[in-house]
Short mmCIF file of C-alpha atoms and ligand atoms in Angstrom, two decimals:
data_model
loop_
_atom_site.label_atom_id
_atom_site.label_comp_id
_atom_site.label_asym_id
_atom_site.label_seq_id
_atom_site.Cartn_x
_atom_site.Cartn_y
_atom_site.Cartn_z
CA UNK A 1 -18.76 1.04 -5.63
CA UNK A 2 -18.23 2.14 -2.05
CA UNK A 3 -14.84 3.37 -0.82
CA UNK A 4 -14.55 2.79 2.75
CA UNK A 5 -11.77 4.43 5.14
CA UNK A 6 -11.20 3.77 8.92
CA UNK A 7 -8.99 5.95 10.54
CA UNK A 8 -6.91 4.79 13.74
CA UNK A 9 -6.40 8.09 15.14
CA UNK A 10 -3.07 8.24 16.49
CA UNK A 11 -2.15 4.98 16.08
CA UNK A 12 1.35 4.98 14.66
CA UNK A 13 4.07 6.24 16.63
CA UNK A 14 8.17 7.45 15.84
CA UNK A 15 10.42 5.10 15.29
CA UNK A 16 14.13 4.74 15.18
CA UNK A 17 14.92 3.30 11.94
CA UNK A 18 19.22 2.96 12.37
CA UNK A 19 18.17 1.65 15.72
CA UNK A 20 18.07 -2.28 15.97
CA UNK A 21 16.84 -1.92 19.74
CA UNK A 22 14.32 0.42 18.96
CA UNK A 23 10.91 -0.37 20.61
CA UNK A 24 8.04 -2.16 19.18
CA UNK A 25 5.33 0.64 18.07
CA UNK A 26 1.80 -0.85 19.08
CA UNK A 27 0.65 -1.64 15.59
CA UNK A 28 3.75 -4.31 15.67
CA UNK A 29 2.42 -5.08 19.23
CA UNK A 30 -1.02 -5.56 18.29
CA UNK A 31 -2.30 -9.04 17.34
CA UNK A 32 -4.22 -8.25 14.33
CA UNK A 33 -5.56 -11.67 12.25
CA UNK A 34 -8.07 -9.97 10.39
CA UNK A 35 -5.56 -6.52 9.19
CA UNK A 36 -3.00 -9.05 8.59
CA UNK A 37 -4.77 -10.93 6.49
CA UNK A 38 -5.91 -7.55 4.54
CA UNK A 39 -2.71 -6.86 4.02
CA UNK A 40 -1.96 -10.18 2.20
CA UNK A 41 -4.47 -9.10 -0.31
CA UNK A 42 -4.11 -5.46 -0.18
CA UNK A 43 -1.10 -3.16 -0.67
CA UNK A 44 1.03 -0.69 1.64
CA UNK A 45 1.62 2.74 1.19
CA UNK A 46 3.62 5.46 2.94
CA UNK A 47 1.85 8.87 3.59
CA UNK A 48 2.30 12.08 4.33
CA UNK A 49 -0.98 13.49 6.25
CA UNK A 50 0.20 16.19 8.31
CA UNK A 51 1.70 19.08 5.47
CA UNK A 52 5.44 20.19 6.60
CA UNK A 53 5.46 22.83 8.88
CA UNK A 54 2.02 22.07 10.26
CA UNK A 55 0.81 21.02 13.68
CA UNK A 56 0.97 17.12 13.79
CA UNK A 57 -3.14 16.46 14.84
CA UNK A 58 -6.36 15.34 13.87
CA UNK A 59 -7.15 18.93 12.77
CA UNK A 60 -4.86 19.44 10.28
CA UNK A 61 -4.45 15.57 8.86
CA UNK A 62 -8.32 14.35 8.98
CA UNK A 63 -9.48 17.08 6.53
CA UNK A 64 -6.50 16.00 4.36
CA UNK A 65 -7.97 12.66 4.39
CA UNK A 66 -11.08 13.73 3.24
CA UNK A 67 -9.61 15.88 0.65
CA UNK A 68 -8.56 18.86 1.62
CA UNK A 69 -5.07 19.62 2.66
CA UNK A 70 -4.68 22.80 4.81
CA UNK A 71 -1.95 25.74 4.02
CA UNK A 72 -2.39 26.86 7.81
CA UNK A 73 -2.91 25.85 11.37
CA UNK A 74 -6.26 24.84 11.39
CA UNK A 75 -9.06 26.39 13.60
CA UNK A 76 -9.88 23.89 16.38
CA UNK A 77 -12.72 26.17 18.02
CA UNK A 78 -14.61 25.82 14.52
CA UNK A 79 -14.36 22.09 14.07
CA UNK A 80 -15.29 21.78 17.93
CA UNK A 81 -18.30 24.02 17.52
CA UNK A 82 -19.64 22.37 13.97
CA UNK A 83 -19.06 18.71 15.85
CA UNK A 84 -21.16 19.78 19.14
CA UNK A 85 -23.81 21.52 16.74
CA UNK A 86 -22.83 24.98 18.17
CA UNK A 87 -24.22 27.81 16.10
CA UNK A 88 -21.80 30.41 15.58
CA UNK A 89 -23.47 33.94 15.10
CA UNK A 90 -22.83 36.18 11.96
CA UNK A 91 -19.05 38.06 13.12
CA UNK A 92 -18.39 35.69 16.41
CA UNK A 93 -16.19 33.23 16.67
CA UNK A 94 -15.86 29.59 18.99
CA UNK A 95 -12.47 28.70 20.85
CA UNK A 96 -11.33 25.32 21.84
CA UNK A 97 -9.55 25.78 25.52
CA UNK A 98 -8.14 23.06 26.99
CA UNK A 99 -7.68 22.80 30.62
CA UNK A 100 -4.42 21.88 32.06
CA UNK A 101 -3.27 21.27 35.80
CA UNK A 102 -0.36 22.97 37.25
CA UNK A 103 1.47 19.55 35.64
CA UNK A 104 0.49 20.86 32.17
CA UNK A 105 -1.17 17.66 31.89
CA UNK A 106 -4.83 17.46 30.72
CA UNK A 107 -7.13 18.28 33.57
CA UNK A 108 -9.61 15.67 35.62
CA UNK A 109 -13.33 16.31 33.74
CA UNK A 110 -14.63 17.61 37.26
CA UNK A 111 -11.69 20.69 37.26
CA UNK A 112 -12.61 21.35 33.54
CA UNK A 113 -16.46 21.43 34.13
CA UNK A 114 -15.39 24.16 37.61
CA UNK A 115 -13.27 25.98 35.09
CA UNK A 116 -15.47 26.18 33.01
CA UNK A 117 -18.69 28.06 35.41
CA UNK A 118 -15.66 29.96 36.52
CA UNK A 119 -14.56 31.16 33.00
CA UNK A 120 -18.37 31.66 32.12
CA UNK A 121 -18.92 33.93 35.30
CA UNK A 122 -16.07 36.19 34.40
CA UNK A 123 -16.93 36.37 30.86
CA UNK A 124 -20.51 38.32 31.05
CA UNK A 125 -20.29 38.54 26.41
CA UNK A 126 -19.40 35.18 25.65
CA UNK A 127 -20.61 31.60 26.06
CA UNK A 128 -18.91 29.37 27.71
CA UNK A 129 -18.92 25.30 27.28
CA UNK A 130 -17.84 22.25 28.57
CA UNK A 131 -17.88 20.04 25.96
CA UNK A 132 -15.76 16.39 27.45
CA UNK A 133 -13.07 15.76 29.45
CA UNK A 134 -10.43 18.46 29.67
CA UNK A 135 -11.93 20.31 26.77
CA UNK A 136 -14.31 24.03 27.01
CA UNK A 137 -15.38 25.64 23.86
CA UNK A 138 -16.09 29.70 24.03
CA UNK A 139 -18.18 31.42 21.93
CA UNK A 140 -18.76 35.12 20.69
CA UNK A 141 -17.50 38.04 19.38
CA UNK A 142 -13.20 38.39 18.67
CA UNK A 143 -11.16 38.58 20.45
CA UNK A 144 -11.03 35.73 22.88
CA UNK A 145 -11.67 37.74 26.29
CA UNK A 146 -8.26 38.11 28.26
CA UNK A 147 -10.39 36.08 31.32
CA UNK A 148 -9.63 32.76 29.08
CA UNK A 149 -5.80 33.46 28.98
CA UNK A 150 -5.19 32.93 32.66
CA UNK A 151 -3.04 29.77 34.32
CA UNK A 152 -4.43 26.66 33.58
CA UNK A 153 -6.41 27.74 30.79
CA UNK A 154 -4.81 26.72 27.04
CA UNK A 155 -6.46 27.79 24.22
CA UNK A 156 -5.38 26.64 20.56
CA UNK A 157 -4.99 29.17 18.10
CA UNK A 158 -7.36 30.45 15.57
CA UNK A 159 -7.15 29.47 11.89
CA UNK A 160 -8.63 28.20 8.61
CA UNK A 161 -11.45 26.51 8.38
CA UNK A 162 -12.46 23.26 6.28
CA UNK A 163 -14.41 24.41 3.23
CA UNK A 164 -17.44 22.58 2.45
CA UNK A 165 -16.47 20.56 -0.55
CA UNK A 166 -18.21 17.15 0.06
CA UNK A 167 -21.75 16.15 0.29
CA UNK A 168 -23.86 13.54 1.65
CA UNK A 169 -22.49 11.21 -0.91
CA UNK A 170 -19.33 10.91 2.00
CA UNK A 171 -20.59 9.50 5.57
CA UNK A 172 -18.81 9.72 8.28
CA UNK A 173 -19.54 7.55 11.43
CA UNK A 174 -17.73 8.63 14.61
CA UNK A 175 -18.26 10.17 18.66
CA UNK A 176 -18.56 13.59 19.15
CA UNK A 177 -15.03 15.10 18.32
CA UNK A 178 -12.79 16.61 16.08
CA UNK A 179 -13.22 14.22 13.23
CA UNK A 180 -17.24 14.85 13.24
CA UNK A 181 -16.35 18.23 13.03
CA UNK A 182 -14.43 18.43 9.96
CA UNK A 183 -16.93 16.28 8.08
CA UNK A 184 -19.80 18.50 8.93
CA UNK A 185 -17.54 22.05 7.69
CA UNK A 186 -16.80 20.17 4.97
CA UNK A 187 -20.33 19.04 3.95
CA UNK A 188 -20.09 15.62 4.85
CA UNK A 189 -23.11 13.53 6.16
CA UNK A 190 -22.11 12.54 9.83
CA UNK A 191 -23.46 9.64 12.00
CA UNK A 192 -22.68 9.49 15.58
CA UNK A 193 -23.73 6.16 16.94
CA UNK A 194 -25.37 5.92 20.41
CA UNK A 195 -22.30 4.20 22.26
CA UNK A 196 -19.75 6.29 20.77
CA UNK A 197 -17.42 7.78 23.20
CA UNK A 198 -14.36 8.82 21.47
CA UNK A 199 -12.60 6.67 23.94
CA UNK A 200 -10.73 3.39 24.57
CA UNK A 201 -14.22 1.91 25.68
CA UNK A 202 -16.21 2.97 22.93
CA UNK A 203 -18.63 0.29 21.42
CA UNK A 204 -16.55 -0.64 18.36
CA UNK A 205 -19.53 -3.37 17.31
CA UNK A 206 -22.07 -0.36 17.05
CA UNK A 207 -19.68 1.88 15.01
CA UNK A 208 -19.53 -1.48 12.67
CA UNK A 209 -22.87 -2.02 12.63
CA UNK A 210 -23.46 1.84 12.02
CA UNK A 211 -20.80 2.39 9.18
CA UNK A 212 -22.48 -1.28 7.17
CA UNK A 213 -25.57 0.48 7.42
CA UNK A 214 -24.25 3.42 5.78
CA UNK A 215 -22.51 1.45 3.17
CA UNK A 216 -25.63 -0.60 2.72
CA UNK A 217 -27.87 2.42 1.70
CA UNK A 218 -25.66 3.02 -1.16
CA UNK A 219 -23.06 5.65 0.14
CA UNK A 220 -20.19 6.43 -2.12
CA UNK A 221 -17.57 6.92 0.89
CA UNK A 222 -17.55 5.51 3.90
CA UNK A 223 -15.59 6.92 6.89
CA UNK A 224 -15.20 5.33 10.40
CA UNK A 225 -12.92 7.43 12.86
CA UNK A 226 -11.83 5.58 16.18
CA UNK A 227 -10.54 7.85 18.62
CA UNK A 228 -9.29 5.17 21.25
CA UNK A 229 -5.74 4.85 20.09
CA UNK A 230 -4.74 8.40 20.10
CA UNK A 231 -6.94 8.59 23.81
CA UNK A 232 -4.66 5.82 25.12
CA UNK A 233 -1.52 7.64 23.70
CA UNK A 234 -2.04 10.49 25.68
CA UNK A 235 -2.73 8.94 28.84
CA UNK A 236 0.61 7.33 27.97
CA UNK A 237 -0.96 3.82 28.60
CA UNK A 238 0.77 1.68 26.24
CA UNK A 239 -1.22 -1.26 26.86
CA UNK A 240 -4.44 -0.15 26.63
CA UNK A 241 -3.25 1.68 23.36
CA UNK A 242 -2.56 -1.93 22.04
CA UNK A 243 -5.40 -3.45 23.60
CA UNK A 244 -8.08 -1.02 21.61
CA UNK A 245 -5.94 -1.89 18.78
CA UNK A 246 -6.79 -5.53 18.97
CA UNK A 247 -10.28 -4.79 20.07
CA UNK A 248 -10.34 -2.65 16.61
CA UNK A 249 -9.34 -5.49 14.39
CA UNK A 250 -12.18 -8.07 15.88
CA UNK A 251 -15.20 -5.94 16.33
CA UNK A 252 -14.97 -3.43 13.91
CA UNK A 253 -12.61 -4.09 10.78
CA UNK A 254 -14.02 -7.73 10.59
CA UNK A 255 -17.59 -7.06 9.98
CA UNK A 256 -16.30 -3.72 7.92
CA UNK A 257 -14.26 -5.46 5.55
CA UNK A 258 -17.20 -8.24 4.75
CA UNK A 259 -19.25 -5.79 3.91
CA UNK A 260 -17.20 -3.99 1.67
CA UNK A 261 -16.20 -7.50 0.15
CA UNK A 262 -19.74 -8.27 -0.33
CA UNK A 263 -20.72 -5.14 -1.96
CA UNK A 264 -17.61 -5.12 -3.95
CA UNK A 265 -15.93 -1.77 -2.99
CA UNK A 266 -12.47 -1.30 -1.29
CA UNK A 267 -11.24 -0.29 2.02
CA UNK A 268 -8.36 1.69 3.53
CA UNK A 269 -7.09 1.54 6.80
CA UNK A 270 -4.52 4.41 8.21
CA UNK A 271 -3.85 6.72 11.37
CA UNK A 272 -4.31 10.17 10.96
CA UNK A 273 -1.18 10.82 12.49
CA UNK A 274 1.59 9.53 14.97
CA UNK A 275 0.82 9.90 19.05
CA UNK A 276 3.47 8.46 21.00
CA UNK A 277 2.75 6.35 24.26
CA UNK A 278 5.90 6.86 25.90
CA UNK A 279 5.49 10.93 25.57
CA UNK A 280 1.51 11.33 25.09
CA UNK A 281 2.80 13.69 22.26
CA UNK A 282 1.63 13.85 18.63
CA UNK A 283 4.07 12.46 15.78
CA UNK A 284 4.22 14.11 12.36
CA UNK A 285 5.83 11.37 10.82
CA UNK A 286 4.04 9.64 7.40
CA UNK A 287 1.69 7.38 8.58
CA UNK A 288 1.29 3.37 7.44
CA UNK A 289 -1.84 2.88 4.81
CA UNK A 290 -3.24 -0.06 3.69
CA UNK A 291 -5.12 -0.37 0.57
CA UNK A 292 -7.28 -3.43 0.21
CA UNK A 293 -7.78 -5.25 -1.88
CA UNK A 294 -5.04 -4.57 -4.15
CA UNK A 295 -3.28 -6.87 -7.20
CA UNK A 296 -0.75 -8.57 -5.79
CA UNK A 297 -0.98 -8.33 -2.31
CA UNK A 298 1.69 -7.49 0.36
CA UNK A 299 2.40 -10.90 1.50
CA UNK A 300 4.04 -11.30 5.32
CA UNK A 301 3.63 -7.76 5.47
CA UNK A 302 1.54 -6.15 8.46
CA UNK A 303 0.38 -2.29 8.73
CA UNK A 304 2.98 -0.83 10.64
CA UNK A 305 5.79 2.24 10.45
CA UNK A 306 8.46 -0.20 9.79
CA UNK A 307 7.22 -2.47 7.19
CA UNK A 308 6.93 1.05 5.09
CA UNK A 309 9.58 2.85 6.20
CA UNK A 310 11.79 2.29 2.92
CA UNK A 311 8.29 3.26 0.49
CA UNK A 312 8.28 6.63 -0.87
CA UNK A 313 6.27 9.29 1.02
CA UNK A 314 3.49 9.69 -0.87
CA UNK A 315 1.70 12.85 -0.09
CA UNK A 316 -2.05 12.91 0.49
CA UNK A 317 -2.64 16.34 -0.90
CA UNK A 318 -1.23 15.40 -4.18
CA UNK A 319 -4.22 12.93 -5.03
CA UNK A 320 -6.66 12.68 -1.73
CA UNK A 321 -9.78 11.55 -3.72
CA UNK A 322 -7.10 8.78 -5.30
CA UNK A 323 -6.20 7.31 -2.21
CA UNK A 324 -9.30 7.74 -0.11
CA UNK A 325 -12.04 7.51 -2.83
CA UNK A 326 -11.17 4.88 -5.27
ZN1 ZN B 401 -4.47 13.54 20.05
#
């Protein structure tokens, strides 16, 4: 019996609970027919993905998802590296370095792709790569040279890295990113479908029709990231962040959840974590989860931050293969 996940990275955001003005969060924005009517047949949880004291990101809360809940910062450059199929040489190391402009604000793709010849030319013994957007990754031997620590140049920290605990019995379907990097440390099977972009404009039909596929060959978990919410967070555009939202619940979760009813399994929807429109920062806060389908069902309910806000946090190390596997 399949257990199928998607993950709506960065799709909750902070609320103020004591707050009766407090905005609408884009999942309450979002018209959603086909989640809301999941939700009437399914059941809501509260969870804790990011562990306390932790970096609130993809990094540290999608490998918790899959099972594995890190101690540490997690190392970016590794998941990067494992999700552009870099080798990494016996005794080197990769680094994610993001590139920022004198703003501190994520750098236009042209800039990154100068920084990074730049970087490369003044690093003779490593590798440098642009890999999307705002985003190098450099390779070799530690430590990161001190040419990659100069203004406008950001790179995350090192840290622990996934262990490989799953197998190709767990598919993940997803663009090129962080999320099809910690599926392939951790052993994980990962489809990227042509179309994938990571993005608000990815093609949400192909990741559907990609992900069925997978469930359809017999595949005991079933993982579709979407990256768009989280991308439309950070530019701070709250509308599109809603928009992909919507675009999410007709093109993808539809098809999704009639496959999964047809082959019997069940299906959870969540973010990974919080990214807030208004700041373009990352949120720590439990995250929403619906389980589906479930007893009783949660009827009126919808998935959003305030319709769990009074359930107990639930934490996703204490029983990940419960709550994501069935
Ligand atoms: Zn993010």
């Amino acid at each position: 019996v399949v257990a199928v996940l998607v993950i709506l990275d960065g799709a909750s955001e902070p609320t103020d609970r004591r707050s009766a003005s407090a905005h609408p969060t884009s999942l309450e924005l979002a018209r959603t027919p086909v989640l809301d009517g999941l939700v009437a047949q399914g059941s809501l949880m509260r969870l804790r993905t990011v562990p306390p004291g932790l970096p609130a990101g993809s990094e540290t809360a999608i490998p918790a998802l899959l099972g594995w809940t890190p101690r540490a910062p997690v190392d970016r450059g590794a998941i990067e590296a494992a999700a552009y199929e870099v080798a990494i040489a016996a005794g080197h190391r990769a680094w994610r370095v993001d590139v920022l402009d004198r703003h501190g604000e994520r750098a236009r793709e042209l800039d990154a792709m100068r920084a990074a010849r730049e970087l490369d030319a003044r690093t003779p013994h490593h590798e440098v790569r642009h890999l999307a957007e705002h985003r190098l990754l450099v390779t070799g031997s530690p430590p990161l040279p001190a040419s990659a620590l100069v203004d406008g140049l950001h790179p995350w920290p090192e840290g622990s890295v996934p262990p490989r605990i799953l197998d190709s019995q767990t598919t993940l379907v997803a663009a090129r990113g962080a999320a099809a990097g910690v599926a392939r440390l951790m052993g994980a099977s990962v489809l990227i479908p042509n179309g994938a972009t990571g993005r608000p404009d990815t093609d949400l039909a192909c990741k559907a029709v990609v992900a069925i596929g997978a469930i359809a060959r017999g595949t005991g978990r079933v993982i579709v990231h979407i990256g768009g919410p989280d991308e439309a967070a950070h530019a701070r555009n709250a509308a599109q962040k809603v928009a992909v939202l919507e675009r999410v619940d007709r093109e993808l979760l539809a098809p999704i959840a009639r496959a999964v009813r047809a082959a019997g399994g069940t299906l959870r929807v969540c973010p990974d974590h919080g990214c807030d429109p208004r700041t373009g920062a990352h949120d720590a806060s439990p995250v929403p989860c619906l389980i589906w389908p479930a007893g009783q069902g949660a009827a009126g309910a919808r998935l959003t931050e305030r319709a769990v806000a009074e359930l107990p946090v639930m934490d996703v190390g204490a029983g990940a293969s419960d709550l994501v596997a069935a």
